[in-house]
């Protein structure tokens, strides 16, 4: 029998990630305003933030690979792959913080 507790957590994580994809087009359309200021094209951090925003669906689809590990009974890898999107979120927050402190 497979671990049902892990399956519940994987359903919750993946359901939450898939729900965020509904708001993704709006966020992506609003990301154009990062280049609103006349000098904002000079900062590489703006390009990094927009690139991270554009790659968000890839991270969500990558986190769905956790089910392959779950069916192979590699539960630790399944949880790691399900939480892979959190690394993307942390990286995006880090880029925004660095951009506000030290624009590069």
Short mmCIF file of N, CA and C in Angstrom, two decimals:
data_model
loop_
_atom_site.label_atom_id
_atom_site.label_comp_id
_atom_site.label_asym_id
_atom_site.label_seq_id
_atom_site.Cartn_x
_atom_site.Cartn_y
_atom_site.Cartn_z
N UNK A 1 0.84 -1.19 0.00
CA UNK A 1 0.00 0.00 0.00
C UNK A 1 0.88 1.24 0.00
N UNK A 2 0.51 2.19 -0.80
CA UNK A 2 1.28 3.42 -0.88
C UNK A 2 0.91 4.34 0.28
N UNK A 3 1.79 5.26 0.56
CA UNK A 3 1.62 6.18 1.68
C UNK A 3 0.53 7.20 1.35
N UNK A 4 -0.61 7.09 2.02
CA UNK A 4 -1.73 7.98 1.71
C UNK A 4 -1.54 9.39 2.26
N UNK A 5 -0.78 9.53 3.33
CA UNK A 5 -0.52 10.86 3.89
C UNK A 5 0.27 11.71 2.90
N UNK A 6 1.26 11.10 2.29
CA UNK A 6 2.06 11.83 1.30
C UNK A 6 1.21 12.17 0.09
N UNK A 7 0.33 11.27 -0.30
CA UNK A 7 -0.55 11.54 -1.45
C UNK A 7 -1.45 12.74 -1.18
N UNK A 8 -1.94 12.85 0.04
CA UNK A 8 -2.78 14.00 0.40
C UNK A 8 -1.98 15.29 0.30
N UNK A 9 -0.75 15.28 0.83
CA UNK A 9 0.09 16.47 0.75
C UNK A 9 0.42 16.83 -0.69
N UNK A 10 0.69 15.83 -1.50
CA UNK A 10 0.99 16.10 -2.91
C UNK A 10 -0.21 16.68 -3.63
N UNK A 11 -1.41 16.17 -3.34
CA UNK A 11 -2.62 16.74 -3.92
C UNK A 11 -2.80 18.20 -3.51
N UNK A 12 -2.55 18.48 -2.22
CA UNK A 12 -2.71 19.86 -1.74
C UNK A 12 -1.70 20.80 -2.40
N UNK A 13 -0.44 20.39 -2.43
CA UNK A 13 0.59 21.23 -3.05
C UNK A 13 0.28 21.47 -4.52
N UNK A 14 0.01 20.40 -5.25
CA UNK A 14 -0.23 20.54 -6.69
C UNK A 14 -1.52 21.29 -6.98
N UNK A 15 -2.53 21.09 -6.16
CA UNK A 15 -3.77 21.85 -6.34
C UNK A 15 -3.55 23.33 -6.14
N UNK A 16 -2.78 23.68 -5.13
CA UNK A 16 -2.48 25.09 -4.88
C UNK A 16 -1.66 25.69 -6.02
N UNK A 17 -0.68 24.94 -6.49
CA UNK A 17 0.16 25.44 -7.59
C UNK A 17 -0.67 25.62 -8.85
N UNK A 18 -1.56 24.69 -9.13
CA UNK A 18 -2.38 24.81 -10.34
C UNK A 18 -3.39 25.95 -10.22
N UNK A 19 -3.86 26.23 -9.01
CA UNK A 19 -4.77 27.37 -8.83
C UNK A 19 -4.07 28.69 -9.11
N UNK A 20 -2.79 28.77 -8.77
CA UNK A 20 -2.06 30.01 -9.01
C UNK A 20 -1.87 30.28 -10.50
N UNK A 21 -1.99 29.25 -11.32
CA UNK A 21 -1.85 29.46 -12.77
C UNK A 21 -3.01 30.27 -13.35
N UNK A 22 -4.14 30.32 -12.64
CA UNK A 22 -5.26 31.14 -13.12
C UNK A 22 -4.93 32.63 -13.04
N UNK A 23 -4.17 33.04 -12.02
CA UNK A 23 -3.79 34.45 -11.88
C UNK A 23 -2.53 34.78 -12.67
N UNK A 24 -1.85 33.77 -13.16
CA UNK A 24 -0.57 33.99 -13.85
C UNK A 24 -0.67 34.92 -15.05
N UNK A 25 -1.66 34.80 -15.93
CA UNK A 25 -1.70 35.73 -17.08
C UNK A 25 -1.81 37.19 -16.67
N UNK A 26 -2.54 37.47 -15.61
CA UNK A 26 -2.68 38.85 -15.14
C UNK A 26 -1.35 39.36 -14.60
N UNK A 27 -0.67 38.53 -13.82
CA UNK A 27 0.63 38.92 -13.28
C UNK A 27 1.63 39.14 -14.40
N UNK A 28 1.59 38.28 -15.39
CA UNK A 28 2.52 38.42 -16.51
C UNK A 28 2.25 39.69 -17.31
N UNK A 29 0.97 40.03 -17.50
CA UNK A 29 0.66 41.28 -18.21
C UNK A 29 1.09 42.50 -17.41
N UNK A 30 1.00 42.43 -16.10
CA UNK A 30 1.39 43.57 -15.26
C UNK A 30 2.91 43.67 -15.12
N UNK A 31 3.64 42.60 -15.42
CA UNK A 31 5.09 42.66 -15.28
C UNK A 31 5.73 43.61 -16.30
N UNK A 32 5.00 43.98 -17.32
CA UNK A 32 5.50 44.95 -18.30
C UNK A 32 5.77 46.29 -17.62
N UNK A 33 5.05 46.58 -16.58
CA UNK A 33 5.20 47.86 -15.89
C UNK A 33 6.49 47.94 -15.07
N UNK A 34 7.26 46.87 -15.00
CA UNK A 34 8.57 46.94 -14.36
C UNK A 34 9.50 47.83 -15.18
N UNK A 35 9.18 48.01 -16.45
CA UNK A 35 10.00 48.82 -17.34
C UNK A 35 9.36 50.18 -17.60
N UNK A 36 8.55 50.65 -16.66
CA UNK A 36 7.81 51.90 -16.82
C UNK A 36 8.70 53.13 -16.72
N UNK A 37 9.65 53.11 -15.80
CA UNK A 37 10.52 54.27 -15.61
C UNK A 37 11.48 54.40 -16.80
N UNK A 38 11.89 55.62 -17.10
CA UNK A 38 12.78 55.81 -18.26
C UNK A 38 14.12 55.10 -18.15
N UNK A 39 14.64 54.94 -16.93
CA UNK A 39 15.95 54.30 -16.77
C UNK A 39 15.85 52.83 -16.39
N UNK A 40 14.67 52.27 -16.34
CA UNK A 40 14.53 50.89 -15.88
C UNK A 40 15.11 49.88 -16.85
N UNK A 41 15.31 50.27 -18.11
CA UNK A 41 15.91 49.35 -19.08
C UNK A 41 17.39 49.11 -18.80
N UNK A 42 17.99 49.97 -17.97
CA UNK A 42 19.41 49.85 -17.66
C UNK A 42 19.70 48.80 -16.60
N UNK A 43 18.70 48.35 -15.87
CA UNK A 43 18.91 47.46 -14.74
C UNK A 43 18.67 46.01 -15.14
N UNK A 44 19.68 45.19 -14.93
CA UNK A 44 19.57 43.77 -15.25
C UNK A 44 18.63 43.04 -14.30
N UNK A 45 18.44 43.59 -13.10
CA UNK A 45 17.56 42.93 -12.14
C UNK A 45 16.11 42.94 -12.61
N UNK A 46 15.71 43.95 -13.35
CA UNK A 46 14.36 43.95 -13.91
C UNK A 46 14.19 42.83 -14.92
N UNK A 47 15.21 42.63 -15.74
CA UNK A 47 15.15 41.53 -16.70
C UNK A 47 15.15 40.18 -15.99
N UNK A 48 15.90 40.07 -14.89
CA UNK A 48 15.92 38.82 -14.13
C UNK A 48 14.55 38.54 -13.52
N UNK A 49 13.91 39.57 -12.97
CA UNK A 49 12.59 39.37 -12.37
C UNK A 49 11.55 38.98 -13.41
N UNK A 50 11.57 39.63 -14.57
CA UNK A 50 10.61 39.29 -15.62
C UNK A 50 10.88 37.89 -16.17
N UNK A 51 12.15 37.53 -16.29
CA UNK A 51 12.48 36.18 -16.75
C UNK A 51 11.99 35.12 -15.78
N UNK A 52 12.12 35.40 -14.49
CA UNK A 52 11.60 34.46 -13.49
C UNK A 52 10.08 34.37 -13.57
N UNK A 53 9.43 35.49 -13.78
CA UNK A 53 7.97 35.46 -13.92
C UNK A 53 7.54 34.67 -15.15
N UNK A 54 8.28 34.81 -16.22
CA UNK A 54 7.91 34.08 -17.44
C UNK A 54 8.14 32.58 -17.31
N UNK A 55 9.06 32.18 -16.44
CA UNK A 55 9.35 30.75 -16.28
C UNK A 55 8.49 30.08 -15.23
N UNK A 56 7.54 30.78 -14.66
CA UNK A 56 6.71 30.21 -13.59
C UNK A 56 5.95 28.95 -14.02
N UNK A 57 5.32 28.90 -15.18
CA UNK A 57 4.61 27.66 -15.56
C UNK A 57 5.54 26.46 -15.70
N UNK A 58 6.79 26.69 -16.07
CA UNK A 58 7.74 25.59 -16.16
C UNK A 58 7.99 25.00 -14.78
N UNK A 59 8.09 25.87 -13.77
CA UNK A 59 8.28 25.39 -12.41
C UNK A 59 7.07 24.61 -11.92
N UNK A 60 5.88 25.06 -12.27
CA UNK A 60 4.66 24.35 -11.87
C UNK A 60 4.60 22.98 -12.54
N UNK A 61 4.88 22.93 -13.81
CA UNK A 61 4.87 21.65 -14.52
C UNK A 61 5.97 20.73 -14.00
N UNK A 62 7.11 21.29 -13.62
CA UNK A 62 8.17 20.48 -13.02
C UNK A 62 7.76 19.89 -11.69
N UNK A 63 6.98 20.64 -10.92
CA UNK A 63 6.54 20.11 -9.62
C UNK A 63 5.52 18.99 -9.78
N UNK A 64 4.87 18.92 -10.94
CA UNK A 64 3.93 17.82 -11.18
C UNK A 64 4.64 16.49 -11.39
N UNK A 65 5.94 16.54 -11.61
CA UNK A 65 6.69 15.29 -11.78
C UNK A 65 6.82 14.52 -10.48
N UNK A 66 6.35 15.09 -9.38
CA UNK A 66 6.41 14.40 -8.10
C UNK A 66 5.60 13.10 -8.13
N UNK A 67 4.58 13.05 -8.98
CA UNK A 67 3.74 11.85 -9.03
C UNK A 67 4.49 10.66 -9.61
N UNK A 68 5.43 10.90 -10.48
CA UNK A 68 6.27 9.81 -10.99
C UNK A 68 7.09 9.18 -9.88
N UNK A 69 7.65 10.03 -9.02
CA UNK A 69 8.41 9.51 -7.88
C UNK A 69 7.50 8.82 -6.87
N UNK A 70 6.31 9.35 -6.71
CA UNK A 70 5.37 8.74 -5.78
C UNK A 70 5.00 7.33 -6.22
N UNK A 71 4.76 7.14 -7.50
CA UNK A 71 4.39 5.81 -7.99
C UNK A 71 5.56 4.84 -8.00
N UNK A 72 6.78 5.37 -7.97
CA UNK A 72 7.96 4.51 -7.84
C UNK A 72 8.32 4.27 -6.38
N UNK A 73 7.48 4.78 -5.48
CA UNK A 73 7.65 4.65 -4.03
C UNK A 73 8.92 5.34 -3.51
N UNK A 74 9.30 6.41 -4.16
CA UNK A 74 10.40 7.25 -3.70
C UNK A 74 9.77 8.50 -3.09
N UNK A 75 9.32 8.36 -1.86
CA UNK A 75 8.50 9.39 -1.24
C UNK A 75 9.28 10.66 -0.93
N UNK A 76 10.53 10.54 -0.52
CA UNK A 76 11.32 11.74 -0.22
C UNK A 76 11.55 12.57 -1.48
N UNK A 77 11.80 11.89 -2.60
CA UNK A 77 11.97 12.61 -3.86
C UNK A 77 10.67 13.22 -4.31
N UNK A 78 9.57 12.54 -4.04
CA UNK A 78 8.26 13.08 -4.43
C UNK A 78 7.98 14.38 -3.68
N UNK A 79 8.26 14.40 -2.40
CA UNK A 79 8.04 15.62 -1.61
C UNK A 79 9.01 16.72 -2.05
N UNK A 80 10.25 16.34 -2.35
CA UNK A 80 11.22 17.34 -2.81
C UNK A 80 10.79 17.96 -4.14
N UNK A 81 10.29 17.15 -5.05
CA UNK A 81 9.85 17.68 -6.34
C UNK A 81 8.58 18.52 -6.19
N UNK A 82 7.71 18.15 -5.26
CA UNK A 82 6.50 18.93 -5.04
C UNK A 82 6.84 20.30 -4.46
N UNK A 83 7.89 20.38 -3.68
CA UNK A 83 8.28 21.65 -3.07
C UNK A 83 9.31 22.40 -3.90
N UNK A 84 9.61 21.91 -5.08
CA UNK A 84 10.57 22.57 -5.95
C UNK A 84 10.13 23.98 -6.32
N UNK A 85 8.86 24.19 -6.40
CA UNK A 85 8.34 25.52 -6.74
C UNK A 85 8.67 26.54 -5.66
N UNK A 86 8.81 26.10 -4.42
CA UNK A 86 9.15 27.02 -3.35
C UNK A 86 10.54 27.61 -3.54
N UNK A 87 11.43 26.87 -4.17
CA UNK A 87 12.76 27.40 -4.49
C UNK A 87 12.62 28.55 -5.50
N UNK A 88 11.74 28.38 -6.46
CA UNK A 88 11.48 29.43 -7.45
C UNK A 88 10.93 30.68 -6.76
N UNK A 89 9.99 30.50 -5.84
CA UNK A 89 9.40 31.64 -5.13
C UNK A 89 10.46 32.35 -4.29
N UNK A 90 11.31 31.58 -3.61
CA UNK A 90 12.37 32.18 -2.80
C UNK A 90 13.35 32.95 -3.68
N UNK A 91 13.67 32.42 -4.84
CA UNK A 91 14.57 33.10 -5.76
C UNK A 91 13.96 34.40 -6.28
N UNK A 92 12.68 34.38 -6.58
CA UNK A 92 12.00 35.60 -7.04
C UNK A 92 11.98 36.66 -5.95
N UNK A 93 11.69 36.27 -4.72
CA UNK A 93 11.69 37.23 -3.61
C UNK A 93 13.10 37.78 -3.40
N UNK A 94 14.11 36.94 -3.52
CA UNK A 94 15.48 37.39 -3.37
C UNK A 94 15.85 38.42 -4.44
N UNK A 95 15.43 38.19 -5.67
CA UNK A 95 15.70 39.16 -6.75
C UNK A 95 15.01 40.49 -6.45
N UNK A 96 13.78 40.44 -5.97
CA UNK A 96 13.07 41.68 -5.65
C UNK A 96 13.73 42.43 -4.50
N UNK A 97 14.20 41.71 -3.48
CA UNK A 97 14.86 42.37 -2.35
C UNK A 97 16.18 42.99 -2.79
N UNK A 98 16.95 42.23 -3.54
CA UNK A 98 18.23 42.76 -4.02
C UNK A 98 18.00 43.95 -4.94
N UNK A 99 16.96 43.90 -5.74
CA UNK A 99 16.65 45.01 -6.64
C UNK A 99 16.28 46.27 -5.87
N UNK A 100 15.60 46.12 -4.74
CA UNK A 100 15.21 47.31 -3.97
C UNK A 100 16.38 47.87 -3.17
N UNK A 101 17.31 47.01 -2.76
CA UNK A 101 18.45 47.48 -1.97
C UNK A 101 19.57 47.99 -2.87
N UNK A 102 19.91 47.19 -3.86
CA UNK A 102 21.05 47.50 -4.72
C UNK A 102 20.66 47.25 -6.16
N UNK A 103 20.17 48.27 -6.84
CA UNK A 103 19.78 48.05 -8.24
C UNK A 103 21.00 47.78 -9.12
N UNK A 104 20.96 46.71 -9.84
CA UNK A 104 22.07 46.37 -10.72
C UNK A 104 21.57 46.15 -12.13
#
